[in-house]
Amino acid sequence: MVDTCGALGCVPEELEDEFHRVGDLLAELEEQIREELMPGPDLLEIADPLTHLAGTWSLERAREASWAAARVLWRLRAVPLLAEEFRARLDAGVGMVGRLLLTPYR
């Protein structure tokens, strides 16, 4: 978002509608994928831990956090060392969540 705003000469708030439009498309895609991958009733007991783990993920909350982080990074662009530290911590947190979501059960 920071790079895009810099390239376009705008502020994040000017791209908020586009940000949410892309997020809405991702939410629709996630719903379709969940429906296709959801096990039938006979497999629910076996897949319950995985279903529970996937259920804790919220694309909406991730989108809200992403928008907030973009706005913080935009404000921090005048303080490059702090911006880089924030970006590194954010990257580490996102990486951890990604690894947890991809960790095989058992």
XYZ file of C-alpha atoms in Angstrom:
106
model
C 0.000 0.000 0.000
C 2.816 2.399 0.898
C 4.639 1.694 -2.372
C 1.427 2.028 -4.385
C 0.482 5.303 -2.727
C 4.002 6.619 -3.262
C 3.903 5.665 -6.941
C 0.433 7.159 -7.478
C 1.048 10.242 -5.345
C -1.940 9.618 -3.098
C -2.698 8.654 0.505
C -4.026 5.242 1.625
C -7.505 6.604 2.319
C -7.855 7.419 -1.390
C -7.419 3.713 -2.196
C -9.585 2.366 0.616
C -12.528 1.500 -1.664
C -10.238 -0.511 -3.959
C -8.652 -2.211 -0.947
C -12.078 -3.313 0.283
C -13.195 -4.342 -3.206
C -10.219 -6.713 -3.514
C -10.897 -7.945 0.030
C -14.517 -8.700 -0.858
C -13.347 -10.773 -3.825
C -10.946 -12.681 -1.571
C -13.759 -13.326 0.929
C -15.964 -14.762 -1.839
C -13.129 -16.977 -3.029
C -12.403 -18.165 0.527
C -16.069 -19.091 1.000
C -16.095 -21.098 -2.233
C -12.908 -22.930 -1.246
C -14.259 -23.734 2.228
C -17.453 -25.143 0.716
C -15.479 -27.343 -1.665
C -13.094 -28.590 1.015
C -15.585 -29.051 3.875
C -15.792 -32.736 4.699
C -19.093 -34.573 4.712
C -20.780 -35.525 8.007
C -19.021 -38.899 8.148
C -15.590 -37.239 8.006
C -16.320 -34.409 10.440
C -15.122 -36.354 13.486
C -11.800 -37.214 11.826
C -11.328 -33.714 10.435
C -12.602 -31.895 13.540
C -9.202 -30.546 14.722
C -8.394 -29.269 11.225
C -11.882 -27.801 10.851
C -11.473 -26.062 14.201
C -8.075 -24.642 13.201
C -9.396 -23.368 9.877
C -12.420 -21.929 11.685
C -10.214 -19.758 13.870
C -8.915 -17.968 10.789
C -10.887 -14.873 9.880
C -10.209 -13.171 6.585
C -12.214 -10.180 7.788
C -9.983 -9.696 10.840
C -6.882 -10.228 8.710
C -8.101 -7.565 6.271
C -8.768 -5.131 9.124
C -5.277 -5.745 10.515
C -3.759 -5.348 7.051
C -5.492 -2.009 6.514
C -4.379 -0.755 9.938
C -0.801 -1.882 9.284
C -0.772 -0.115 5.911
C -1.921 3.108 7.538
C 0.753 2.804 10.265
C 3.468 2.098 7.682
C 2.305 5.099 5.679
C 2.720 7.335 8.735
C 6.095 5.772 9.559
C 7.597 6.379 6.120
C 9.201 9.566 7.508
C 11.007 7.439 10.138
C 12.667 4.700 8.034
C 14.365 2.804 10.875
C 11.138 2.553 12.859
C 9.181 1.671 9.721
C 11.614 -1.149 8.933
C 11.441 -2.482 12.491
C 7.628 -2.423 12.393
C 7.639 -4.113 8.972
C 10.014 -6.844 10.220
C 7.854 -7.562 13.305
C 4.712 -7.582 11.177
C 6.358 -9.982 8.727
C 7.406 -12.294 11.570
C 3.876 -12.346 12.986
C 2.276 -13.028 9.615
C 4.827 -15.766 8.951
C 4.040 -17.423 12.267
C 0.295 -17.421 11.577
C 0.891 -18.776 8.081
C 3.031 -21.621 9.418
C 0.408 -22.459 12.043
C -2.324 -22.571 9.427
C -0.206 -24.854 7.226
C 1.050 -27.194 9.956
C -0.269 -30.691 9.282
C -2.400 -32.249 11.979
C -0.627 -35.238 13.600
